[in-house]
mmCIF file of C-alpha atoms in Angstrom:
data_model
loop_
_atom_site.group_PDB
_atom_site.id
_atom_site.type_symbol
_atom_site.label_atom_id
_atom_site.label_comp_id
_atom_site.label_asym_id
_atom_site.label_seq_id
_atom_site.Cartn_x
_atom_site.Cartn_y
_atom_site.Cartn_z
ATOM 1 C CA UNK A 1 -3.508 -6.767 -12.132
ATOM 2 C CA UNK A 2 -5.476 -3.841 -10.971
ATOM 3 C CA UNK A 3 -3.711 -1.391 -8.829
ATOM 4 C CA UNK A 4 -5.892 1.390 -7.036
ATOM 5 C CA UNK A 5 -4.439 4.989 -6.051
ATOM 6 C CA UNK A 6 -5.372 7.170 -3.813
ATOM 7 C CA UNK A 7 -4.247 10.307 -2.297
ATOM 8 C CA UNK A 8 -3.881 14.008 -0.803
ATOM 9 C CA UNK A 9 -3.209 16.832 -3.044
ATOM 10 C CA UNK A 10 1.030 16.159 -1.540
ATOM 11 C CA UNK A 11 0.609 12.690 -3.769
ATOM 12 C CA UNK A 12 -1.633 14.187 -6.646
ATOM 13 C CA UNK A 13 1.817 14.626 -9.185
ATOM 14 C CA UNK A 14 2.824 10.711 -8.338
ATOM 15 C CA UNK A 15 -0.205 9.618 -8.612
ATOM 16 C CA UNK A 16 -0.614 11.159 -11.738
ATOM 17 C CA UNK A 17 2.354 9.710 -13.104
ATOM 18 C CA UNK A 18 1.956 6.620 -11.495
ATOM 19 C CA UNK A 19 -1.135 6.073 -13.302
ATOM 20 C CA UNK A 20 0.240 6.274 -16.725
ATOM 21 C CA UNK A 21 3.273 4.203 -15.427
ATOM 22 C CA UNK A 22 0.900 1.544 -14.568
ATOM 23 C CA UNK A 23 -1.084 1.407 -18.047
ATOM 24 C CA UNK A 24 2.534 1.266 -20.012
ATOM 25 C CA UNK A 25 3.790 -1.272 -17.928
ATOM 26 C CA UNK A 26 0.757 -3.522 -18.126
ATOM 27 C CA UNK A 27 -1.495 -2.784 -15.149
ATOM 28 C CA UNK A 28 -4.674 -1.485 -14.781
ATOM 29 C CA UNK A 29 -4.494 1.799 -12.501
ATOM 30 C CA UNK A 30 -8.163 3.003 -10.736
ATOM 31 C CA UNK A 31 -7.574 5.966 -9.982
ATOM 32 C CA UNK A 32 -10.193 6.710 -6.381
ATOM 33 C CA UNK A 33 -8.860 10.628 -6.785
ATOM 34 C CA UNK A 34 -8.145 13.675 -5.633
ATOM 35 C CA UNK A 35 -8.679 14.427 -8.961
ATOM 36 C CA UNK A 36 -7.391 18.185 -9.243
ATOM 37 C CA UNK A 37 -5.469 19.918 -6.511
ATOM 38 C CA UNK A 38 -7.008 21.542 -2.944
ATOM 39 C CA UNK A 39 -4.181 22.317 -0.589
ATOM 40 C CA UNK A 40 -6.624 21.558 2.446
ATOM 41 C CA UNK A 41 -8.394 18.069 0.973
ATOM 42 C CA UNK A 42 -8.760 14.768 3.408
ATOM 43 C CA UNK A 43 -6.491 11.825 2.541
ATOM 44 C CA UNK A 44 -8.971 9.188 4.345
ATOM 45 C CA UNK A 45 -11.795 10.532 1.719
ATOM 46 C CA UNK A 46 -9.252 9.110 -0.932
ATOM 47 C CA UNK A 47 -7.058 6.222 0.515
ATOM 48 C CA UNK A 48 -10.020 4.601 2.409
ATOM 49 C CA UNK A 49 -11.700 3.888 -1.085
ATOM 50 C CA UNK A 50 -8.477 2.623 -2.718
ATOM 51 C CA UNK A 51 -7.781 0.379 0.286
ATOM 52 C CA UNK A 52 -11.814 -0.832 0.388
ATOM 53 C CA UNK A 53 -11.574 -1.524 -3.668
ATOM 54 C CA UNK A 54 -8.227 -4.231 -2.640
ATOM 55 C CA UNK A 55 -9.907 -5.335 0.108
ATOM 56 C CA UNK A 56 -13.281 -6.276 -1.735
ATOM 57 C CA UNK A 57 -11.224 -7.475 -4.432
ATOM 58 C CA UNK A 58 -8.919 -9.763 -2.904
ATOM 59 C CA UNK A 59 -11.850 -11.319 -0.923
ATOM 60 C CA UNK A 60 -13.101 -11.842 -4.237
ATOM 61 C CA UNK A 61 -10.453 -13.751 -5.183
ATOM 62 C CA UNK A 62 -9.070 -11.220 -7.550
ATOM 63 C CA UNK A 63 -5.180 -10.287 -7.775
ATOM 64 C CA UNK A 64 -5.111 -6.063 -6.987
ATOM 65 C CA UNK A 65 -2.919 -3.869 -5.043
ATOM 66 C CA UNK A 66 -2.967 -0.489 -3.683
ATOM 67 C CA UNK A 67 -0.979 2.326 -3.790
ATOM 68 C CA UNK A 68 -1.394 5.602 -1.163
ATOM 69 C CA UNK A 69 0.103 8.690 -1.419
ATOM 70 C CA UNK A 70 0.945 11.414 1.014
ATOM 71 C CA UNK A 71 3.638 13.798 1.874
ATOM 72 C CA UNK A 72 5.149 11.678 4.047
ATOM 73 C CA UNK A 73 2.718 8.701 3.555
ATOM 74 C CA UNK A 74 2.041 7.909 7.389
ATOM 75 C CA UNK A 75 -1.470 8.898 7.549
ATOM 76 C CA UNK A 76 -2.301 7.275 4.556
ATOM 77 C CA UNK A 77 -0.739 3.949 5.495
ATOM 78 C CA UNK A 78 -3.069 4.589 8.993
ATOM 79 C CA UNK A 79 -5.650 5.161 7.034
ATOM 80 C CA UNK A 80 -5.610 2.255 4.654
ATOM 81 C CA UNK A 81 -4.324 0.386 7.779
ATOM 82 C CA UNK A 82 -8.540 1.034 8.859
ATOM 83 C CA UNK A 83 -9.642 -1.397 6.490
ATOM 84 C CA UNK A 84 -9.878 -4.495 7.423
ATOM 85 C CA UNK A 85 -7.931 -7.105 5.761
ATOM 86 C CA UNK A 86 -5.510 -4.589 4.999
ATOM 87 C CA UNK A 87 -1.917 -4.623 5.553
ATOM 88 C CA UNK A 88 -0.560 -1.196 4.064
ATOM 89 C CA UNK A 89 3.339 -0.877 4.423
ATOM 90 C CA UNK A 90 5.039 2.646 4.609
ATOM 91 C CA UNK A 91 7.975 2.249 1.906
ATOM 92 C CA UNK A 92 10.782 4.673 2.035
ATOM 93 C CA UNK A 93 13.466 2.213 -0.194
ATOM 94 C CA UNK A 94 13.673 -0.900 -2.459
ATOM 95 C CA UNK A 95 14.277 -2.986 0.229
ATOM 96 C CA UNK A 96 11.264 -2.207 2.365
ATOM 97 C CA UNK A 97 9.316 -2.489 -0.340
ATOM 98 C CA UNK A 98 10.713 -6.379 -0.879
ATOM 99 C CA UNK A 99 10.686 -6.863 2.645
ATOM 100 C CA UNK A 100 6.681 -5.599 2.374
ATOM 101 C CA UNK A 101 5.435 -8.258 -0.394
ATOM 102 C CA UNK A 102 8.012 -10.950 0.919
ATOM 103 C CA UNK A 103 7.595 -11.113 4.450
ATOM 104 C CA UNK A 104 3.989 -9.185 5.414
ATOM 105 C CA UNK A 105 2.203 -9.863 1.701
ATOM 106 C CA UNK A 106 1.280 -6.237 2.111
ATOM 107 C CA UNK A 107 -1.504 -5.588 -0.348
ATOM 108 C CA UNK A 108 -0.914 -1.684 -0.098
ATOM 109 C CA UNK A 109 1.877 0.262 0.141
ATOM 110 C CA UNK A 110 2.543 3.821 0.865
ATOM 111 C CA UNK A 111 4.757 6.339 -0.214
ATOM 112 C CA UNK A 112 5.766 10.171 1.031
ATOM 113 C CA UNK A 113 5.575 12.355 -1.993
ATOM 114 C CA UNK A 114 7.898 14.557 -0.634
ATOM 115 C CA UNK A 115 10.669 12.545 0.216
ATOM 116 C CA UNK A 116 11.915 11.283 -2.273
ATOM 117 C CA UNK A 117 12.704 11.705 -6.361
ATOM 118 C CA UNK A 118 9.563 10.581 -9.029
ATOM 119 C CA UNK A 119 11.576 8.104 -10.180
ATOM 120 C CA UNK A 120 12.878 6.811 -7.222
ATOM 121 C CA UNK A 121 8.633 6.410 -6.353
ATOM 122 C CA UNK A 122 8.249 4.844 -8.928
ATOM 123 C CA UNK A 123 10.935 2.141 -8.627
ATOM 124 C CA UNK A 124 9.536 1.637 -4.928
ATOM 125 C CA UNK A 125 6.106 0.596 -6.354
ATOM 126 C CA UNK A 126 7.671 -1.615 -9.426
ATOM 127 C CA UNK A 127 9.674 -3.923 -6.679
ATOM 128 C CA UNK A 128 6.388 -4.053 -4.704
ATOM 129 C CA UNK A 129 4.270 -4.914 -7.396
ATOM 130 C CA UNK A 130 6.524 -7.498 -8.756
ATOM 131 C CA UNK A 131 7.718 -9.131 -5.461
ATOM 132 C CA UNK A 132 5.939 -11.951 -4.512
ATOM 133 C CA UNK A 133 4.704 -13.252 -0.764
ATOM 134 C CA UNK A 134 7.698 -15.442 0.439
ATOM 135 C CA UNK A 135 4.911 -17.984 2.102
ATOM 136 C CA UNK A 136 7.279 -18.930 4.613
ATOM 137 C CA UNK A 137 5.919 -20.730 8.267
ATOM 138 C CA UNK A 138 6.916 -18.074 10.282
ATOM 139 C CA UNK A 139 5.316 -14.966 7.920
ATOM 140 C CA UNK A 140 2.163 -16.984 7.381
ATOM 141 C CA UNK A 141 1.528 -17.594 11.263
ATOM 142 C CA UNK A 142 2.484 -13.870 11.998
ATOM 143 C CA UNK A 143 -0.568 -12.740 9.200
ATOM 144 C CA UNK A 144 -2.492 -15.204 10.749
ATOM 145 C CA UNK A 145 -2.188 -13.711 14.361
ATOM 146 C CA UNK A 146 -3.060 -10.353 12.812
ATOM 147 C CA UNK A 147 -5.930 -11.224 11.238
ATOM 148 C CA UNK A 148 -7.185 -13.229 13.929
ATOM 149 C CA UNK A 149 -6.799 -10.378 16.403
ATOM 150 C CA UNK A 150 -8.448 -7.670 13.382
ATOM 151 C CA UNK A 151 -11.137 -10.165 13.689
ATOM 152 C CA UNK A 152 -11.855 -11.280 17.061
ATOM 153 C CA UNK A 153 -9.886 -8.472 19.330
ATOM 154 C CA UNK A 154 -8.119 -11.140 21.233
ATOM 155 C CA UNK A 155 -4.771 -10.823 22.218
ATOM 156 C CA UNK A 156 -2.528 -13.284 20.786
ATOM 157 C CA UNK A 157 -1.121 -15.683 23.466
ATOM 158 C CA UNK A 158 2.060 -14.769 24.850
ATOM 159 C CA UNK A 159 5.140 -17.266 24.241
ATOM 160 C CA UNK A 160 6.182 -19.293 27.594
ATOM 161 C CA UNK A 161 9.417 -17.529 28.459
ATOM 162 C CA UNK A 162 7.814 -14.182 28.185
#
């Protein structure tokens, strides 16, 4: 599976790591950069690529993920949140990052350099990577009404009682 990073110079380290992480467990990291640090670089230059390369890949048909990195990853989830077809998930624990794959089939995730431990990171991205869409009724129709309102602009139709 191909996994594509991006980041600000806050995520550079993880990302770093993260790429060799991927290649010993198996995956295969693309790297869309910063590739050396600047204090004052632009997360969208960076995260907008890695969330395009899932996004053209998946519509492809191809199995790839995407990992953002910030200091506290929120504009980078916004950011890859721009793409369309995108569903990026801010992760701050294992069980959001279950709760990502298994109920949204979030096919980016992002994490806040600075909040947390490397290898605490690191074990948020293995559970993403490994957990699998649940495919239940009621997480398929919610994706559905996303994408349908990514795509057309329409509100979705509010329920009876409401």
């Amino acid at each position: 599976m191909r996994v594509h990073l991006g980041c600000d110079h806050a995520g550079l380290d993880l990302k770093d790591h993260l790429s060799r992480w991927l290649t010993e467990h198996g995956y295969e990291p693309v790297d869309h950069g910063p590739f050396e640090y600047d204090s004052l670089d632009d997360y969208p230059v960076f995260c907008l690529r890695a969330a395009e390369a899932v996004a053209q890949e998946r519509a492809a048909g191809a199995d790839s993920l995407g990992v953002v990195i910030g200091g506290s990853g929120n504009g980078e989830q916004m950011a890859a949140n721009k793409v369309t077809g995108i569903r990026c998930a801010l992760v701050w624990s294992e069980e959001t990052a279950v709760l990502a794959r298994q109920h949204n089939d979030a096919n980016v995730v992002s994490i806040g350099g600075r909040m947390h431990s490397l290898q605490h990171m690191t074990r948020f991205v293995e559970v993403f990577l490994a957990e699998p869409f649940s495919g239940e009724e009621r997480h398929v129709r919610r994706i559905g009404q996303m994408a349908a309102y990514e795509a057309t602009g329409e509100l979705p139709p509010l329920p009876g009682d409401a």
